[in-house]
Short mmCIF file of N, CA and C in Angstrom, two decimals:
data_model
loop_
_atom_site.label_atom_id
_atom_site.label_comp_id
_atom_site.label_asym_id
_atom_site.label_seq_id
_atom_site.Cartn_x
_atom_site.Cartn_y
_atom_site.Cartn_z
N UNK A 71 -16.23 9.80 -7.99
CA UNK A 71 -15.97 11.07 -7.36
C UNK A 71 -15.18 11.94 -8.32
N UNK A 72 -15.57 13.25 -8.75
CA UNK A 72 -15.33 14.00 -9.64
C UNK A 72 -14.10 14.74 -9.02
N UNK A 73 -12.90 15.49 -9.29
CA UNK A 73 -12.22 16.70 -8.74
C UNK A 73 -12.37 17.47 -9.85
N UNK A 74 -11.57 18.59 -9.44
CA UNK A 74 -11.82 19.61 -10.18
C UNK A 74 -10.36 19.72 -10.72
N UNK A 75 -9.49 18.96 -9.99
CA UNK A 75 -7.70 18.43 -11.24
C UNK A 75 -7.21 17.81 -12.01
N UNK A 76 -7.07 17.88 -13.06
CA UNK A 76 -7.06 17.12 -14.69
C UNK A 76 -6.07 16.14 -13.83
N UNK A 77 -6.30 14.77 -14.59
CA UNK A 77 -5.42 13.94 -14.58
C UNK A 77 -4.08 14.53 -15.12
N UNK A 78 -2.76 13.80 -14.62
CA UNK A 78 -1.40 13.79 -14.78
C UNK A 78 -1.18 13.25 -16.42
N UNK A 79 -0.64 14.41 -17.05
CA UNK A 79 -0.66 13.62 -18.76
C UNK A 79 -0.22 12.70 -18.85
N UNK A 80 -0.15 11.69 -19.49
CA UNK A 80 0.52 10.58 -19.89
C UNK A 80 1.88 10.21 -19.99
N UNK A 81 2.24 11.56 -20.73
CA UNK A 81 3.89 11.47 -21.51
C UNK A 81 4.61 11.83 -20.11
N UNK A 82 4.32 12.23 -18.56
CA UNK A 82 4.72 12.71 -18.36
C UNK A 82 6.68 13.62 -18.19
N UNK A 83 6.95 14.59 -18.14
CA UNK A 83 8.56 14.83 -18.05
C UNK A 83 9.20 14.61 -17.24
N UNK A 84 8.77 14.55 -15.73
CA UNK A 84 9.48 14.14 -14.87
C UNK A 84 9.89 12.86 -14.32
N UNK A 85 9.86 11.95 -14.97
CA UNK A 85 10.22 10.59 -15.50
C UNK A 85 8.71 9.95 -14.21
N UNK A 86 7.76 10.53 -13.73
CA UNK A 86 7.20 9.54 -13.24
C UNK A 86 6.50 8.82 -13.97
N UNK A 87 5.36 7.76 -13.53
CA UNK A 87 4.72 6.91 -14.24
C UNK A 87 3.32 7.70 -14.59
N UNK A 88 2.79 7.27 -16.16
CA UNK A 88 1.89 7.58 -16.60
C UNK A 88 0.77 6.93 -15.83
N UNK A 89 -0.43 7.70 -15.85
CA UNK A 89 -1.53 7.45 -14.64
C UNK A 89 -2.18 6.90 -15.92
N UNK A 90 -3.39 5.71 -15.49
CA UNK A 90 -4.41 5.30 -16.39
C UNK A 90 -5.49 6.31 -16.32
N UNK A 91 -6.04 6.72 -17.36
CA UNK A 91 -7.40 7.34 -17.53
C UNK A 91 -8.43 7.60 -16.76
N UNK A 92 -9.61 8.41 -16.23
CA UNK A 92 -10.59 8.61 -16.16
C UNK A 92 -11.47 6.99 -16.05
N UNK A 93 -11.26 7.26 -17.79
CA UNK A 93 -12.05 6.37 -18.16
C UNK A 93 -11.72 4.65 -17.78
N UNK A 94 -10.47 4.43 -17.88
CA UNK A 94 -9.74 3.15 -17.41
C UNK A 94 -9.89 2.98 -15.82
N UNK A 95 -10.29 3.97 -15.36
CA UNK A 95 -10.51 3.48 -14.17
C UNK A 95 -12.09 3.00 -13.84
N UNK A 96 -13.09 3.96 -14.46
CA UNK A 96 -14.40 3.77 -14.64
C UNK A 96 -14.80 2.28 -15.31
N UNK A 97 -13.48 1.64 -16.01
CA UNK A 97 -13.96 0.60 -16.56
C UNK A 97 -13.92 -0.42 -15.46
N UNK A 98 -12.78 -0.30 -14.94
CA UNK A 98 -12.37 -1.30 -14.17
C UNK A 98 -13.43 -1.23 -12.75
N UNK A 99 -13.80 -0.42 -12.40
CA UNK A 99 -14.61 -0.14 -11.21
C UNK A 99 -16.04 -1.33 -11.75
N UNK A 100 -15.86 -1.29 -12.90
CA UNK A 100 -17.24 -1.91 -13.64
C UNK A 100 -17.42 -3.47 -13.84
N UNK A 101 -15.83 -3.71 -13.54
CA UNK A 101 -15.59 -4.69 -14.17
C UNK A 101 -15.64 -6.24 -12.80
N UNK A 102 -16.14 -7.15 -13.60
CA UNK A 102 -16.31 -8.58 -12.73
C UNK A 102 -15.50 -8.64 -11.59
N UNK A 103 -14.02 -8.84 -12.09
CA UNK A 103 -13.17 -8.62 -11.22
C UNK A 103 -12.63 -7.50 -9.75
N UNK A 104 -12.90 -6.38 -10.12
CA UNK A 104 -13.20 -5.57 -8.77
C UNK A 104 -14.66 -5.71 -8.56
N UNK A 105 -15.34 -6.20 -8.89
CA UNK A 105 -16.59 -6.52 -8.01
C UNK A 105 -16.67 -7.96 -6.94
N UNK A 106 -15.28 -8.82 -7.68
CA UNK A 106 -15.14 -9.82 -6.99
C UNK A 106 -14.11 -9.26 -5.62
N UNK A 107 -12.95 -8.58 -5.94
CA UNK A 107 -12.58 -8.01 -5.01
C UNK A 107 -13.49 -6.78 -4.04
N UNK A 108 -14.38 -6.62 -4.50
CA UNK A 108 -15.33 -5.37 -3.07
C UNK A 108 -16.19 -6.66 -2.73
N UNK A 109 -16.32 -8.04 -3.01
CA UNK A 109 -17.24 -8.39 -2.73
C UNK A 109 -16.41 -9.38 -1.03
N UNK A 110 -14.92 -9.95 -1.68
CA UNK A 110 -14.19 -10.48 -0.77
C UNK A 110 -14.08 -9.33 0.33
N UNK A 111 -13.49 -8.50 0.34
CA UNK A 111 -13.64 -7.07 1.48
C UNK A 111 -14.89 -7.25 2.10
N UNK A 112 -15.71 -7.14 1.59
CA UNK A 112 -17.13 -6.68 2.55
C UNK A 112 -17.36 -7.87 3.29
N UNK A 113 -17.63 -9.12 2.70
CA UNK A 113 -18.07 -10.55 2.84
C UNK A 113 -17.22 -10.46 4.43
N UNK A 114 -15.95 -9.90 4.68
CA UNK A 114 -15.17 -10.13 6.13
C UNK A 114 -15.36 -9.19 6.69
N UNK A 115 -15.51 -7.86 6.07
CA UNK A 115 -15.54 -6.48 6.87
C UNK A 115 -16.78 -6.35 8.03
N UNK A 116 -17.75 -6.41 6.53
CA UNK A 116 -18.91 -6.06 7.33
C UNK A 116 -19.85 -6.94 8.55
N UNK A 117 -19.62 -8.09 8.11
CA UNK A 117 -20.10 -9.32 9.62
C UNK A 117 -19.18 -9.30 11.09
N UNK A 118 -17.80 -9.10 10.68
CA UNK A 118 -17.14 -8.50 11.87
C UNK A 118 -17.09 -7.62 12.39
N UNK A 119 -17.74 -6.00 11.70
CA UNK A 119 -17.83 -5.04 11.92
C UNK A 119 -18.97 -5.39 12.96
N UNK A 120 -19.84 -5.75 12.49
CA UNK A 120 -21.42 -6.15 12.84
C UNK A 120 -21.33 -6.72 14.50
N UNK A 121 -20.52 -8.01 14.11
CA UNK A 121 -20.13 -8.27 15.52
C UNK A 121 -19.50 -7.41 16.54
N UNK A 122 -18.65 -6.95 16.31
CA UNK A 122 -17.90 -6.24 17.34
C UNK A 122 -18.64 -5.09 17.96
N UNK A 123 -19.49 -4.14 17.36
CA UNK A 123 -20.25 -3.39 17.33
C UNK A 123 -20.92 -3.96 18.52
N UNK A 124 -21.61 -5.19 18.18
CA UNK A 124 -23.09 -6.09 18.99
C UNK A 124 -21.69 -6.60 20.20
N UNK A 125 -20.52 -6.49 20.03
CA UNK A 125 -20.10 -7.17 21.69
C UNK A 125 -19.89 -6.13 21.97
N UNK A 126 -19.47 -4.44 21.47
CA UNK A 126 -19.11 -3.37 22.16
C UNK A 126 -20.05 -2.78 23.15
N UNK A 127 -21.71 -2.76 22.05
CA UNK A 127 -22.98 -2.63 22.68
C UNK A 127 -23.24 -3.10 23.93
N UNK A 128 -23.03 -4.98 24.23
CA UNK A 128 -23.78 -5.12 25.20
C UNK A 128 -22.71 -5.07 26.07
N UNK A 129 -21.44 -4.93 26.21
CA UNK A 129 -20.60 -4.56 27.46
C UNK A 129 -21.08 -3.35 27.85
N UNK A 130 -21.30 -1.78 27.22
CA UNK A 130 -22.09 -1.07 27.45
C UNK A 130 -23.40 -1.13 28.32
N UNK A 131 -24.19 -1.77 27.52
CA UNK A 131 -25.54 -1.96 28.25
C UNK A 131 -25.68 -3.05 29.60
N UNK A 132 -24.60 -3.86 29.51
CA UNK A 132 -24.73 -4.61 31.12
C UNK A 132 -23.88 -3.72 31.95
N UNK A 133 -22.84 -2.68 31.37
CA UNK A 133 -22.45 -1.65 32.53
C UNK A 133 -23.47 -1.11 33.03
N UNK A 134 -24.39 -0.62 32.28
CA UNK A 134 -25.13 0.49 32.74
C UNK A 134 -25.97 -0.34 33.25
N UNK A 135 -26.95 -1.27 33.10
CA UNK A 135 -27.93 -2.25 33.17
C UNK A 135 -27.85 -3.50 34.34
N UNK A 136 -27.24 -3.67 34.82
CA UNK A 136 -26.54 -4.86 35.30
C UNK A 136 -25.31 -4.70 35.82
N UNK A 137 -25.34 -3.82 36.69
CA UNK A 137 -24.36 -3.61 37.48
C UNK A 137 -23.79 -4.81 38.54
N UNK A 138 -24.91 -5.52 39.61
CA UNK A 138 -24.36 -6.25 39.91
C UNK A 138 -23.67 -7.46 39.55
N UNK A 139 -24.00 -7.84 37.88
CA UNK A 139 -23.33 -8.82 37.18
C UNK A 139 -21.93 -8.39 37.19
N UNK A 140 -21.91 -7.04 36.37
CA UNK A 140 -21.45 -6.73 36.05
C UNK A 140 -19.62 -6.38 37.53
N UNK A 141 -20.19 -6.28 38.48
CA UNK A 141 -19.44 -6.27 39.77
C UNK A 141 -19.45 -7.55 40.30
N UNK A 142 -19.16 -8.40 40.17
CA UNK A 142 -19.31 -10.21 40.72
C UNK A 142 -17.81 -9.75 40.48
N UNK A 143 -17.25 -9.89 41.73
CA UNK A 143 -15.80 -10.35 41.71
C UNK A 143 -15.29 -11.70 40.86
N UNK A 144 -14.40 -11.91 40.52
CA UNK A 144 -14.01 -13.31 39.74
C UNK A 144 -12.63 -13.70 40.56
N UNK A 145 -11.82 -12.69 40.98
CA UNK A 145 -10.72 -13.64 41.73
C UNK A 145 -10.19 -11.93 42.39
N UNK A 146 -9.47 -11.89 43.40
CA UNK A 146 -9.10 -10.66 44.04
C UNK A 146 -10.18 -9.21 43.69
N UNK A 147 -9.48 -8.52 43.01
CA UNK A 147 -10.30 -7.05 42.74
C UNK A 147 -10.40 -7.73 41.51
N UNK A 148 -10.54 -8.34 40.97
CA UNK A 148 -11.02 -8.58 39.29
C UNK A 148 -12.84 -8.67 38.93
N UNK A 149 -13.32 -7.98 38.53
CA UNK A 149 -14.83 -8.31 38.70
C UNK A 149 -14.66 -8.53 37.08
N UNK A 150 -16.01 -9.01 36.36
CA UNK A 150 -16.40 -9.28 35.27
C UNK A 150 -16.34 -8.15 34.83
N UNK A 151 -16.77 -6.60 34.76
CA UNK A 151 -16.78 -5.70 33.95
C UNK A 151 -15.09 -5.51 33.63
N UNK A 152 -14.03 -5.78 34.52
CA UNK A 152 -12.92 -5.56 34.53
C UNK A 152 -12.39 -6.64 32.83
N UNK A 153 -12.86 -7.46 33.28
CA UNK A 153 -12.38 -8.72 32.22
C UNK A 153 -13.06 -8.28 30.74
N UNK A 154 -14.09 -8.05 30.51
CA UNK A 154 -14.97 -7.52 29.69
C UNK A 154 -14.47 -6.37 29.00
N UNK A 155 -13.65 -5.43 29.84
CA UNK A 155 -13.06 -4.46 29.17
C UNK A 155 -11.58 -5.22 29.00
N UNK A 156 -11.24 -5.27 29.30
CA UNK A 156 -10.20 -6.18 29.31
C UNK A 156 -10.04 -6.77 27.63
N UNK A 157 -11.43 -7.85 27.21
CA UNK A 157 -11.41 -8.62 26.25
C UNK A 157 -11.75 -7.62 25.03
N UNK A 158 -12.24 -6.11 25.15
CA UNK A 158 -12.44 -5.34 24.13
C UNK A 158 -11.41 -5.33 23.40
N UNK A 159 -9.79 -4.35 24.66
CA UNK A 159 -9.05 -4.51 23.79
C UNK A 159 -8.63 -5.86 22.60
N UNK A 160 -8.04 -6.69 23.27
CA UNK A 160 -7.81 -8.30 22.76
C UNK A 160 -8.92 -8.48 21.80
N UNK A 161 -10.10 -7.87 21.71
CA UNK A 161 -11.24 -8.40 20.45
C UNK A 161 -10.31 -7.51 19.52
N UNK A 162 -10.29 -6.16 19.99
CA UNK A 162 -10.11 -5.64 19.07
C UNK A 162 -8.42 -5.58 18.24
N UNK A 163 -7.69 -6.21 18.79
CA UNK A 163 -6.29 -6.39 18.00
C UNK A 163 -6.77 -8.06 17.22
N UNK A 164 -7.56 -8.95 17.87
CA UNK A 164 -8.05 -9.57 16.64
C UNK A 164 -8.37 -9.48 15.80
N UNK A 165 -9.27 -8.98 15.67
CA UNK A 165 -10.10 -8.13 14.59
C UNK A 165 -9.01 -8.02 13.43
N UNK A 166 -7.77 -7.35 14.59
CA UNK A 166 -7.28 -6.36 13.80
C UNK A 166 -6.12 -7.35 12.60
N UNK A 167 -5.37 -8.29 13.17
CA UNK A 167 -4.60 -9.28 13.04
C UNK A 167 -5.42 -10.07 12.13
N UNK A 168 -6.44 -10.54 12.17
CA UNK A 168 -7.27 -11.74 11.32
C UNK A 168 -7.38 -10.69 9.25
N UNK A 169 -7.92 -9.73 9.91
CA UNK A 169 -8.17 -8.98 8.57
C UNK A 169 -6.50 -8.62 8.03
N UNK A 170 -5.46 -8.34 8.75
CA UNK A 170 -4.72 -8.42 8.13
C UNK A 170 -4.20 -9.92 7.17
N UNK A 171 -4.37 -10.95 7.92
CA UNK A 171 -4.18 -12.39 7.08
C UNK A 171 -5.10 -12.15 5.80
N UNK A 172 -6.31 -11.83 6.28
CA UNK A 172 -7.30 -11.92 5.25
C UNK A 172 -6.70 -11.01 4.25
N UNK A 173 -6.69 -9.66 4.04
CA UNK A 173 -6.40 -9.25 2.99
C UNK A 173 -4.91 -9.63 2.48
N UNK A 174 -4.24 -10.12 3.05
CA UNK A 174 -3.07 -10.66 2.36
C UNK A 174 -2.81 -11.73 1.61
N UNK A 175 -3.65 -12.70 1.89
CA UNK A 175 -4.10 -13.96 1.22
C UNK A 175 -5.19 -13.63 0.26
N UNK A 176 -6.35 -12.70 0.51
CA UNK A 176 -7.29 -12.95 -0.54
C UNK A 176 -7.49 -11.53 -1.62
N UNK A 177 -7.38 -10.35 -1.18
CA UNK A 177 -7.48 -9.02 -0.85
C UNK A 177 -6.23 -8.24 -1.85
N UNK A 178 -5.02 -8.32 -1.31
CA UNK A 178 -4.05 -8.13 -2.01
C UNK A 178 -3.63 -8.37 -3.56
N UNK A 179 -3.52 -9.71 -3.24
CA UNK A 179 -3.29 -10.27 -4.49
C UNK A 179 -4.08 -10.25 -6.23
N UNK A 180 -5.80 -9.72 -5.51
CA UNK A 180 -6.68 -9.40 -6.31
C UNK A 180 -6.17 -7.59 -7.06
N UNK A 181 -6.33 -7.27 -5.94
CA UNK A 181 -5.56 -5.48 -6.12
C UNK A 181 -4.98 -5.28 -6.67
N UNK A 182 -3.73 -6.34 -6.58
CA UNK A 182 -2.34 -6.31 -7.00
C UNK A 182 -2.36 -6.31 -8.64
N UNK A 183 -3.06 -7.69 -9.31
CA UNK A 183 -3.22 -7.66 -10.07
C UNK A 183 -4.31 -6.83 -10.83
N UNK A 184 -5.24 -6.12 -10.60
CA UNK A 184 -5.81 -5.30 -11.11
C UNK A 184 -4.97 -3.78 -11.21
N UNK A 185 -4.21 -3.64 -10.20
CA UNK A 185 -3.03 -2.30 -10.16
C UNK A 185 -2.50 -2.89 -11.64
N UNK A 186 -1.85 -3.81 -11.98
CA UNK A 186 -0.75 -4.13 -12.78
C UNK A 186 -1.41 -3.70 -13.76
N UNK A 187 -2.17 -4.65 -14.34
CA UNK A 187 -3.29 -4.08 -15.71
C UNK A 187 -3.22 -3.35 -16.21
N UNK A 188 -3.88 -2.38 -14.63
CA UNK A 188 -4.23 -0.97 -15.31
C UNK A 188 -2.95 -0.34 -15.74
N UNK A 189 -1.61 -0.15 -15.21
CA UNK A 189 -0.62 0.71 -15.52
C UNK A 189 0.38 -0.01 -16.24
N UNK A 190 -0.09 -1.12 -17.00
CA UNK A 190 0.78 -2.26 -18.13
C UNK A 190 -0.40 -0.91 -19.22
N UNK A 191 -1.55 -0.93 -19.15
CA UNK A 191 -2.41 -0.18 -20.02
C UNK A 191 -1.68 1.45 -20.57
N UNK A 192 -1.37 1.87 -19.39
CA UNK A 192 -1.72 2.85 -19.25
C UNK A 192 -0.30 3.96 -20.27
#
């Protein structure tokens, strides 16, 4: 992705840190190693994405579809659509909790060291 704002010079004066290159970044985008890291990201992202999607869907479609399943009392006023929405949220702070382990254990540490590199380079 191109902008139209020159990189931050090198030397810079205001004592911040010199940015790596254009080009140092183009390398690294190229390179084995962030391909191993986009490959760990996706490998968890996208099959869970996939899933959640396919359980968001069919709670949807047995609301609309299957109403009386969907209304089967289970204990007092609790019916199955109740529980169902219910388990969206809870899927979805899993989701949310698991990918955090994940990128901290596998994710991070890859980053981390590719951050360093580049601005030991730079």
């Amino acid at each position: 992705m191109a902008t139209d704002v020159p990189p931050p010079s090198k030397g810079g004066s205001d004592g911040a840190r010199a940015m790596p290159s254009t080009e140092a970044f183009l390398e690294v985008q190229e390179s084995p190693e962030f391909g191993e890291l986009r490959r760990a990201h996706r490998s968890f992202a996208f099959p869970l994405t996939i899933a959640f999607i396919t359980w968001y869907l069919l709670y949807v479609l047995l609301s609309n579809y299957a109403g009386g399943f969907m209304g089967t009392k289970l204990f007092g006023n609790i019916n199955v659509a109740f529980v169902f929405g219910i388990l969206q949220f809870v899927t979805t702070f899993l989701i949310a909790w698991l990918y955090s382990r994940h990128a901290a254990a596998k994710l991070d540490p890859k980053a981390e060291a590719i951050k360093s590199r580049m601005e030991a380079e730079a």
